Short mmCIF file of C-alpha atoms and ligand atoms in Angstrom, two decimals:
data_model
loop_
_atom_site.label_atom_id
_atom_site.label_comp_id
_atom_site.label_asym_id
_atom_site.label_seq_id
_atom_site.Cartn_x
_atom_site.Cartn_y
_atom_site.Cartn_z
CA UNK A 1 119.89 146.78 115.99
CA UNK A 2 119.83 145.01 119.46
CA UNK A 3 121.47 141.67 119.59
CA UNK A 4 118.96 138.68 118.60
CA UNK A 5 118.13 136.38 121.50
CA UNK A 6 118.47 132.58 121.30
CA UNK A 7 115.22 131.86 123.05
CA UNK A 8 113.20 133.93 120.44
CA UNK A 9 114.84 132.49 117.56
CA UNK A 10 114.38 128.75 118.80
CA UNK A 11 110.64 129.55 119.61
CA UNK A 12 110.41 130.34 115.79
CA UNK A 13 111.68 127.56 114.61
CA UNK A 14 109.86 125.25 116.71
CA UNK A 15 106.77 126.90 115.26
CA UNK A 16 107.90 126.62 111.98
CA UNK A 17 108.48 122.86 112.37
CA UNK A 18 105.21 122.47 113.78
CA UNK A 19 103.38 124.52 111.09
CA UNK A 20 104.98 122.29 108.63
CA UNK A 21 104.45 118.97 110.46
CA UNK A 22 107.91 118.39 111.18
CA UNK A 23 108.28 118.69 114.70
CA UNK A 24 110.14 115.65 116.26
CA UNK A 25 109.12 113.78 119.18
CA UNK A 26 110.62 110.95 121.11
CA UNK A 27 108.85 108.00 122.61
CA UNK A 28 110.14 106.18 125.30
CA UNK A 29 110.64 102.34 125.14
CA UNK A 30 109.69 100.72 128.43
CA UNK A 31 110.37 97.31 127.51
CA UNK A 32 112.11 95.74 124.59
CA UNK A 33 111.61 91.59 123.62
CA UNK A 34 113.13 90.63 120.31
CA UNK A 35 110.99 92.48 117.73
CA UNK A 36 108.42 93.51 120.22
CA UNK A 37 108.62 96.67 122.22
CA UNK A 38 106.47 98.53 124.80
CA UNK A 39 105.41 101.87 124.52
CA UNK A 40 103.01 103.88 126.76
CA UNK A 41 101.74 100.68 127.96
CA UNK A 42 101.12 99.43 124.74
CA UNK A 43 102.82 96.34 123.10
CA UNK A 44 104.22 96.69 119.24
CA UNK A 45 105.63 94.87 116.39
CA UNK A 46 108.92 96.76 115.79
CA UNK A 47 110.06 97.53 112.42
CA UNK A 48 112.05 100.41 113.22
CA UNK A 49 115.09 98.90 114.35
CA UNK A 50 118.50 98.47 112.52
CA UNK A 51 119.19 95.39 114.57
CA UNK A 52 119.04 93.41 111.46
CA UNK A 53 120.32 89.89 112.83
CA UNK A 54 118.73 90.22 116.28
CA UNK A 55 121.99 90.28 117.87
CA UNK A 56 121.58 93.17 120.31
CA UNK A 57 120.03 90.75 123.16
CA UNK A 58 122.21 87.78 121.82
CA UNK A 59 123.37 85.49 125.25
CA UNK A 60 126.92 85.51 123.99
CA UNK A 61 127.15 89.41 123.51
CA UNK A 62 125.62 89.95 126.88
CA UNK A 63 128.19 87.34 128.60
CA UNK A 64 131.03 88.79 126.80
CA UNK A 65 129.64 92.54 127.98
CA UNK A 66 129.29 91.18 131.65
CA UNK A 67 132.81 89.35 131.75
CA UNK A 68 134.68 92.43 130.69
CA UNK A 69 132.63 94.88 133.11
CA UNK A 70 133.63 92.44 136.11
CA UNK A 71 137.12 92.43 134.92
CA UNK A 72 137.71 96.49 133.82
CA UNK A 73 134.74 98.06 135.22
CA UNK A 74 132.91 100.61 133.15
CA UNK A 75 134.28 103.52 131.66
CA UNK A 76 137.78 103.23 129.82
CA UNK A 77 138.94 106.59 131.75
CA UNK A 78 140.93 108.09 129.09
CA UNK A 79 141.12 108.49 125.40
CA UNK A 80 143.26 106.07 123.30
CA UNK A 81 146.20 107.82 122.81
CA UNK A 82 146.45 107.97 127.05
CA UNK A 83 145.72 105.29 128.99
CA UNK A 84 142.12 104.24 127.38
CA UNK A 85 143.38 101.76 124.93
CA UNK A 86 142.62 98.56 126.32
CA UNK A 87 142.88 94.74 125.61
CA UNK A 88 139.22 94.62 124.47
CA UNK A 89 140.13 97.74 121.75
CA UNK A 90 143.10 95.91 120.28
CA UNK A 91 141.57 92.63 120.08
CA UNK A 92 138.35 93.92 118.15
CA UNK A 93 140.56 95.97 115.48
CA UNK A 94 142.84 92.88 115.24
CA UNK A 95 139.58 90.82 114.72
CA UNK A 96 138.01 93.23 112.19
CA UNK A 97 141.30 93.62 109.92
CA UNK A 98 141.26 90.15 109.87
CA UNK A 99 137.85 89.62 108.83
CA UNK A 100 138.33 92.34 105.82
CA UNK A 101 141.68 90.95 104.93
CA UNK A 102 143.05 94.13 105.58
CA UNK A 103 146.03 95.37 107.70
CA UNK A 104 144.58 97.79 110.15
CA UNK A 105 141.61 98.83 111.94
CA UNK A 106 140.86 101.65 114.14
CA UNK A 107 137.94 101.86 116.82
CA UNK A 108 136.01 105.04 116.90
CA UNK A 109 133.48 105.77 119.90
CA UNK A 110 130.45 105.91 117.15
CA UNK A 111 129.83 105.66 113.39
CA UNK A 112 129.11 109.29 113.50
CA UNK A 113 132.54 110.01 115.00
CA UNK A 114 134.13 107.92 112.87
CA UNK A 115 133.10 109.66 109.73
CA UNK A 116 133.50 113.00 111.11
CA UNK A 117 137.20 111.73 111.83
CA UNK A 118 137.79 109.99 108.94
CA UNK A 119 137.10 113.04 106.35
CA UNK A 120 138.47 115.97 108.54
CA UNK A 121 141.60 113.55 109.24
CA UNK A 122 142.17 112.97 105.73
CA UNK A 123 141.30 116.01 103.85
CA UNK A 124 142.24 119.65 104.30
CA UNK A 125 141.48 122.72 102.41
CA UNK A 126 142.34 122.42 98.56
CA UNK A 127 141.31 118.68 98.33
CA UNK A 128 138.30 117.48 96.72
CA UNK A 129 135.47 115.38 98.42
CA UNK A 130 132.95 113.75 96.25
CA UNK A 131 130.00 112.42 97.40
CA UNK A 132 126.86 110.57 96.46
CA UNK A 133 123.92 113.25 97.62
CA UNK A 134 121.90 110.55 99.43
CA UNK A 135 124.93 110.15 101.86
CA UNK A 136 124.47 109.97 105.41
CA UNK A 137 124.59 113.27 107.31
CA UNK A 138 127.75 112.74 109.10
CA UNK A 139 129.77 112.04 105.91
CA UNK A 140 128.48 115.47 104.74
CA UNK A 141 129.27 116.73 108.06
CA UNK A 142 132.96 115.54 108.04
CA UNK A 143 133.46 117.19 104.67
CA UNK A 144 132.53 120.45 106.10
CA UNK A 145 134.78 120.02 108.86
CA UNK A 146 137.76 118.89 106.66
CA UNK A 147 137.47 122.25 104.66
CA UNK A 148 138.04 120.55 101.40
CA UNK A 149 135.90 121.38 98.63
CA UNK A 150 132.43 119.09 98.67
CA UNK A 151 130.93 117.88 95.32
CA UNK A 152 127.70 116.14 95.48
CA UNK A 153 126.76 113.87 92.54
CA UNK A 154 122.99 112.91 92.02
CA UNK A 155 122.05 109.79 93.64
CA UNK A 156 124.15 106.74 91.95
CA UNK A 157 125.03 108.62 89.22
CA UNK A 158 128.80 107.47 88.57
CA UNK A 159 129.02 109.70 85.57
CA UNK A 160 128.31 112.83 87.43
CA UNK A 161 131.03 111.45 89.95
CA UNK A 162 133.59 111.06 86.98
CA UNK A 163 132.81 114.63 85.93
CA UNK A 164 133.05 116.26 89.65
CA UNK A 165 136.45 114.32 89.77
CA UNK A 166 137.74 115.22 86.51
CA UNK A 167 136.65 119.16 87.27
CA UNK A 168 139.74 119.59 89.65
CA UNK A 169 142.44 116.87 88.18
CA UNK A 170 145.51 117.82 90.24
CA UNK A 171 143.53 118.04 93.74
CA UNK A 172 143.87 114.96 96.16
CA UNK A 173 140.41 113.27 96.40
CA UNK A 174 138.24 111.16 98.28
CA UNK A 175 135.31 109.44 96.97
CA UNK A 176 132.80 108.76 99.58
CA UNK A 177 129.48 106.86 99.53
CA UNK A 178 127.36 104.78 101.59
CA UNK A 179 127.40 101.22 100.74
CA UNK A 180 123.69 100.92 101.70
CA UNK A 181 121.72 103.66 101.40
CA UNK A 182 120.24 104.56 104.84
CA UNK A 183 116.78 105.91 103.85
CA UNK A 184 116.34 103.97 100.74
CA UNK A 185 117.97 100.99 100.86
CA UNK A 186 119.49 100.34 97.61
CA UNK A 187 123.21 99.32 96.83
CA UNK A 188 125.74 102.08 95.60
CA UNK A 189 127.12 101.31 92.10
CA UNK A 190 130.40 99.89 94.04
CA UNK A 191 132.16 98.13 91.41
CA UNK A 192 131.58 101.15 88.81
CA UNK A 193 132.70 103.47 91.38
CA UNK A 194 135.86 101.40 92.48
CA UNK A 195 136.67 101.30 88.77
CA UNK A 196 136.17 105.29 88.61
CA UNK A 197 138.50 105.68 91.89
CA UNK A 198 140.98 103.94 90.14
CA UNK A 199 141.11 105.51 87.00
CA UNK A 200 140.75 109.17 88.71
CA UNK A 201 143.64 108.40 91.45
CA UNK A 202 141.02 109.10 94.18
CA UNK A 203 140.62 107.16 97.27
CA UNK A 204 137.10 105.14 97.61
CA UNK A 205 135.90 105.47 101.12
CA UNK A 206 132.63 103.15 101.87
CA UNK A 207 130.35 103.71 104.86
CA UNK A 208 128.72 100.17 105.32
CA UNK A 209 126.90 100.81 108.31
CA UNK A 210 124.09 98.81 106.71
CA UNK A 211 125.95 96.36 104.84
CA UNK A 212 128.47 95.09 107.29
CA UNK A 213 127.32 91.88 109.18
CA UNK A 214 124.32 91.31 106.63
CA UNK A 215 125.66 91.28 102.86
CA UNK A 216 128.65 89.19 101.54
CA UNK A 217 130.10 86.16 102.16
CA UNK A 218 130.71 86.00 106.17
CA UNK A 219 128.60 89.38 106.08
CA UNK A 220 131.70 91.05 105.27
CA UNK A 221 129.62 93.83 103.54
CA UNK A 222 128.57 95.80 100.72
CA UNK A 223 132.02 95.79 99.02
CA UNK A 224 132.44 92.01 99.20
CA UNK A 225 128.81 91.71 98.02
CA UNK A 226 129.50 93.38 95.13
CA UNK A 227 132.96 91.47 94.38
CA UNK A 228 135.21 94.13 95.24
CA UNK A 229 138.59 92.57 96.57
CA UNK A 230 140.78 93.92 99.43
CA UNK A 231 142.96 95.79 96.82
CA UNK A 232 139.98 97.63 95.78
CA UNK A 233 138.51 98.61 99.32
CA UNK A 234 141.10 101.15 100.76
CA UNK A 235 139.11 102.24 103.47
CA UNK A 236 135.47 101.03 105.02
CA UNK A 237 133.40 101.99 108.10
CA UNK A 238 131.38 99.70 109.57
CA UNK A 239 129.36 100.81 112.73
CA UNK A 240 128.27 98.66 115.71
CA UNK A 241 125.15 99.56 116.60
CA UNK A 242 123.18 97.94 113.79
CA UNK A 243 123.63 94.47 112.67
CA UNK A 244 126.31 94.12 115.17
CA UNK A 245 123.93 94.67 118.14
CA UNK A 246 126.35 97.01 120.04
CA UNK A 247 127.79 100.31 119.68
CA UNK A 248 130.91 102.16 118.07
CA UNK A 249 132.26 102.42 114.87
CA UNK A 250 135.35 100.38 113.13
CA UNK A 251 137.58 101.82 110.03
CA UNK A 252 139.38 99.35 108.20
CA UNK A 253 141.77 99.30 105.61
CA UNK A 254 145.47 100.50 104.43
CA UNK A 255 147.88 100.52 107.06
CA UNK A 256 149.11 104.14 106.05
CA UNK A 257 145.33 105.46 105.87
CA UNK A 258 144.48 103.92 109.30
CA UNK A 259 147.54 105.36 110.89
CA UNK A 260 147.09 108.68 109.44
CA UNK A 261 143.33 108.68 111.01
CA UNK A 262 145.04 107.49 114.56
CA UNK A 263 147.54 110.58 113.96
CA UNK A 264 145.15 113.35 112.78
CA UNK A 265 141.09 112.35 113.45
CA UNK A 266 139.95 114.73 115.98
CA UNK A 267 137.05 112.58 117.03
CA UNK A 268 139.56 110.01 117.70
CA UNK A 269 142.25 111.86 119.62
CA UNK A 270 140.14 113.88 121.60
CA UNK A 271 137.30 111.54 122.53
CA UNK A 272 137.30 108.87 125.56
CA UNK A 273 137.66 105.48 124.55
CA UNK A 274 134.64 103.22 124.08
CA UNK A 275 133.46 101.48 127.51
CA UNK A 276 135.72 98.02 126.86
CA UNK A 277 132.63 96.03 127.62
CA UNK A 278 131.07 97.37 124.33
CA UNK A 279 134.07 96.27 122.49
CA UNK A 280 134.00 93.05 123.86
CA UNK A 281 130.25 92.32 123.01
CA UNK A 282 131.34 93.84 119.42
CA UNK A 283 134.06 91.21 119.21
CA UNK A 284 131.23 88.33 120.25
CA UNK A 285 129.13 89.85 117.40
CA UNK A 286 131.89 89.67 114.91
CA UNK A 287 132.71 86.14 115.76
CA UNK A 288 128.94 84.96 115.43
CA UNK A 289 128.46 87.01 112.32
CA UNK A 290 131.60 85.25 110.33
CA UNK A 291 130.12 81.65 111.39
CA UNK A 292 127.40 79.57 110.88
CA UNK A 293 124.91 81.16 113.25
CA UNK A 294 125.81 84.30 111.16
CA UNK A 295 124.91 82.78 108.16
CA UNK A 296 121.70 81.25 109.31
CA UNK A 297 120.68 84.43 110.28
CA UNK A 298 121.35 86.45 106.90
CA UNK A 299 119.61 83.41 105.45
CA UNK A 300 116.46 84.27 107.68
CA UNK A 301 116.61 87.86 107.07
CA UNK A 302 116.64 87.23 103.46
CA UNK A 303 113.77 84.91 103.46
CA UNK A 304 111.63 87.59 105.06
CA UNK A 305 113.18 90.39 102.88
CA UNK A 306 111.51 88.24 100.22
CA UNK A 307 108.41 87.24 101.86
CA UNK A 308 107.67 91.24 102.29
CA UNK A 309 108.78 91.89 98.66
CA UNK A 310 106.52 89.69 97.30
CA UNK A 311 103.48 90.50 99.48
CA UNK A 312 104.05 94.10 98.96
CA UNK A 313 104.34 93.64 95.37
CA UNK A 314 101.12 91.67 95.04
CA UNK A 315 99.50 94.39 97.16
CA UNK A 316 100.73 97.10 94.42
CA UNK A 317 102.49 99.32 97.43
CA UNK A 318 105.22 101.86 96.00
CA UNK A 319 108.21 99.56 96.99
CA UNK A 320 111.53 101.15 96.07
CA UNK A 321 114.17 99.09 94.27
CA UNK A 322 115.77 97.52 97.62
CA UNK A 323 116.96 94.07 98.07
CA UNK A 324 118.15 94.82 101.63
CA UNK A 325 116.54 94.80 104.87
CA UNK A 326 115.52 98.47 104.55
CA UNK A 327 112.26 98.46 102.58
CA UNK A 328 110.96 102.12 102.41
CA UNK A 329 107.46 102.65 100.92
CA UNK A 330 107.43 106.18 99.19
CA UNK A 331 104.22 108.13 99.95
CA UNK A 332 105.29 111.63 98.75
CA UNK A 333 103.83 114.09 101.07
CA UNK A 334 104.87 114.38 104.89
CA UNK A 335 101.18 113.83 105.72
CA UNK A 336 100.63 110.74 103.61
CA UNK A 337 103.59 109.20 105.62
CA UNK A 338 102.41 110.66 109.02
CA UNK A 339 98.86 109.21 108.48
CA UNK A 340 100.16 105.60 107.39
CA UNK A 341 102.27 105.49 110.41
CA UNK A 342 99.64 106.09 112.64
CA UNK A 343 97.32 103.63 111.32
CA UNK A 344 99.85 101.07 111.42
CA UNK A 345 100.20 101.99 114.86
CA UNK A 346 96.86 101.76 115.75
CA UNK A 347 97.23 97.96 114.43
CA UNK A 348 99.99 97.47 116.81
CA UNK A 349 102.79 97.89 114.09
CA UNK A 350 105.24 100.34 114.69
CA UNK A 351 106.77 101.67 111.47
CA UNK A 352 108.70 104.96 111.21
CA UNK A 353 107.24 107.80 108.99
CA UNK A 354 110.41 109.60 107.41
CA UNK A 355 110.21 113.23 106.53
CA UNK A 356 112.41 116.03 105.63
CA UNK A 357 115.22 116.87 106.32
CA UNK A 358 115.96 113.14 106.85
CA UNK A 359 115.06 112.73 102.90
CA UNK A 360 114.23 115.22 100.39
CA UNK A 361 111.15 117.14 100.20
CA UNK A 362 108.27 115.22 98.47
CA UNK A 363 110.07 112.07 99.30
CA UNK A 364 108.53 111.59 102.87
CA UNK A 365 108.08 107.67 103.37
CA UNK A 366 107.34 104.89 105.58
CA UNK A 367 110.98 103.01 106.46
CA UNK A 368 110.43 99.12 107.21
CA UNK A 369 113.32 97.53 108.53
CA UNK A 370 113.39 94.03 108.67
CA UNK A 371 115.21 91.39 111.36
CA UNK A 372 116.15 88.16 111.21
CA UNK A 373 114.03 87.69 114.18
CA UNK A 374 110.93 88.52 112.44
CA UNK A 375 108.80 85.28 112.29
CA UNK A 376 106.95 84.81 108.72
CA UNK A 377 103.68 85.72 110.59
CA UNK A 378 105.06 88.91 111.55
CA UNK A 379 105.42 89.96 108.04
CA UNK A 380 101.98 88.78 107.10
CA UNK A 381 100.75 90.88 110.20
CA UNK A 382 102.78 94.05 108.22
CA UNK A 383 101.32 93.04 105.02
CA UNK A 384 97.54 92.76 106.49
CA UNK A 385 98.30 96.30 108.10
CA UNK A 386 99.40 97.88 104.89
CA UNK A 387 97.01 96.34 102.74
CA UNK A 388 94.12 97.97 104.99
CA UNK A 389 95.32 101.52 104.38
CA UNK A 390 95.94 100.81 100.71
CA UNK A 391 92.93 103.27 99.67
CA UNK A 392 95.19 106.02 101.55
CA UNK A 393 98.26 104.77 99.86
CA UNK A 394 96.67 105.08 96.11
CA UNK A 395 95.52 108.74 96.60
CA UNK A 396 99.17 109.91 97.58
CA UNK A 397 100.02 113.38 96.50
CA UNK A 398 103.48 112.84 94.68
CA UNK A 399 102.60 110.23 92.02
CA UNK A 400 105.65 111.50 90.03
CA UNK A 401 108.15 110.69 92.67
CA UNK A 402 107.01 107.10 92.90
CA UNK A 403 107.02 106.49 89.25
CA UNK A 404 110.86 108.12 88.82
CA UNK A 405 112.66 107.24 91.85
CA UNK A 406 115.47 109.61 91.18
CA UNK A 407 112.86 112.63 90.54
CA UNK A 408 112.35 115.20 93.10
CA UNK A 409 114.44 117.86 94.52
CA UNK A 410 116.80 116.87 97.03
CA UNK A 411 117.71 119.41 99.94
CA UNK A 412 120.94 118.71 102.41
CA UNK A 413 119.96 115.58 104.74
CA UNK A 414 120.67 116.92 108.37
CA UNK A 415 119.20 114.26 110.65
CA UNK A 416 119.90 111.30 108.26
CA UNK A 417 120.55 107.73 109.46
CA UNK A 418 117.84 105.50 110.50
CA UNK A 419 115.19 103.98 112.37
CA UNK A 420 114.13 107.37 113.97
CA UNK A 421 110.97 106.92 115.87
CA UNK A 422 108.56 110.26 114.58
C1 LIG B 1 124.01 104.82 111.67
C2 LIG B 1 124.91 105.51 110.69
C3 LIG B 1 125.85 106.05 110.95
C4 LIG B 1 126.26 106.37 112.27
O1 LIG B 1 126.49 105.35 112.86
P1 LIG B 1 126.23 105.35 114.59
O2 LIG B 1 126.98 104.50 115.11
O3 LIG B 1 125.07 105.31 114.83
O4 LIG B 1 126.87 106.64 115.35
C5 LIG B 1 126.93 106.56 109.85
N1 LIG B 1 126.26 106.09 108.49
C6 LIG B 1 125.39 105.40 108.14
C7 LIG B 1 125.07 105.55 106.98
C8 LIG B 1 124.37 105.19 109.06
O5 LIG B 1 123.04 104.62 108.68
#
């Protein structure tokens, strides 16, 4: 048999995606201004962004980044363990550890790199990695890199997680979950998972990409929101590209775990340190998040979430049980989700349609992300747009999935993680 050709295989893959309405395309944002953005010459009200607190354009973040740029230049020049670990990185790690009341923190280049490094750095073949089926793609990828056995339990099913841990009582075990699920917006049952981890002597690892900055006292995240103590939170990830309005990922927790990662996480060891200006901007964001301004922004965000859920409930829209800034409307088929997004786009409302493999087959949806920067009138505009397409929503194909949010087949997500402009 002749050697297969890569170009032929890629063309076939592209054709299959096209036929299944799953071909992805980017749009170029020409200008951005708070919750508005311009695309192809048209201005949209943006419901795609994970900038939940509206910090990405905050003057204090800009000033911190600019000062660091002037002082230290742009690139860090090398990896942290060579000469790349600069003052801005060290200060950010210290501030994160203090905010979380934990001994140590470690700054990775991004949340994705952090999850690859955490799971690969902590686990090895023979170990057990137990994960929620709806965890973000990079937690799954980290487990694959580590060579540990990966067991995935049905979404939020603590008893199933218990059975999976108990099935290998002699294996070293990591129990990994998103704090807030990126496509559903619901919170993991963290109190139960923490109790389970303790009982099964597994290490609990929470990816709090969507909870950090937004939930809990001082924005300390899903764990704090659920009443977990510092003791019950051995290791957490906060990504800096969402509520922090910046870029990067910080892993915070017990000294021996963080030190272990510094020695073993390949995505830490072999990558250039983040530009120091981004670390400086992230530190400014953390200071805002801990302070009064963060509290005000969280309160405003909460009001918008309540306004949206009240209005959507009155319209009979297929809401999911999310209390966070991620408010999906479950439409079922890919076609229904794409058509709904297109109708909204025509009205100047930018809401992404999320399809497999980001979500399971039959659970395509609109993923609405709210921000503290949305005004009440913006939410009204969105609700008006949604009300107009009500007949379309009513005729969706996948009624069962709407009634039971846990039904439907689930496939491995290969492209999860947010706000894709599809
Ligand atoms: C966005 C996201 C990540 C990846 O973080 P980046 O900083 O964007 O690389 C990881 N986990 C979850 C749950 C996310 O939503």
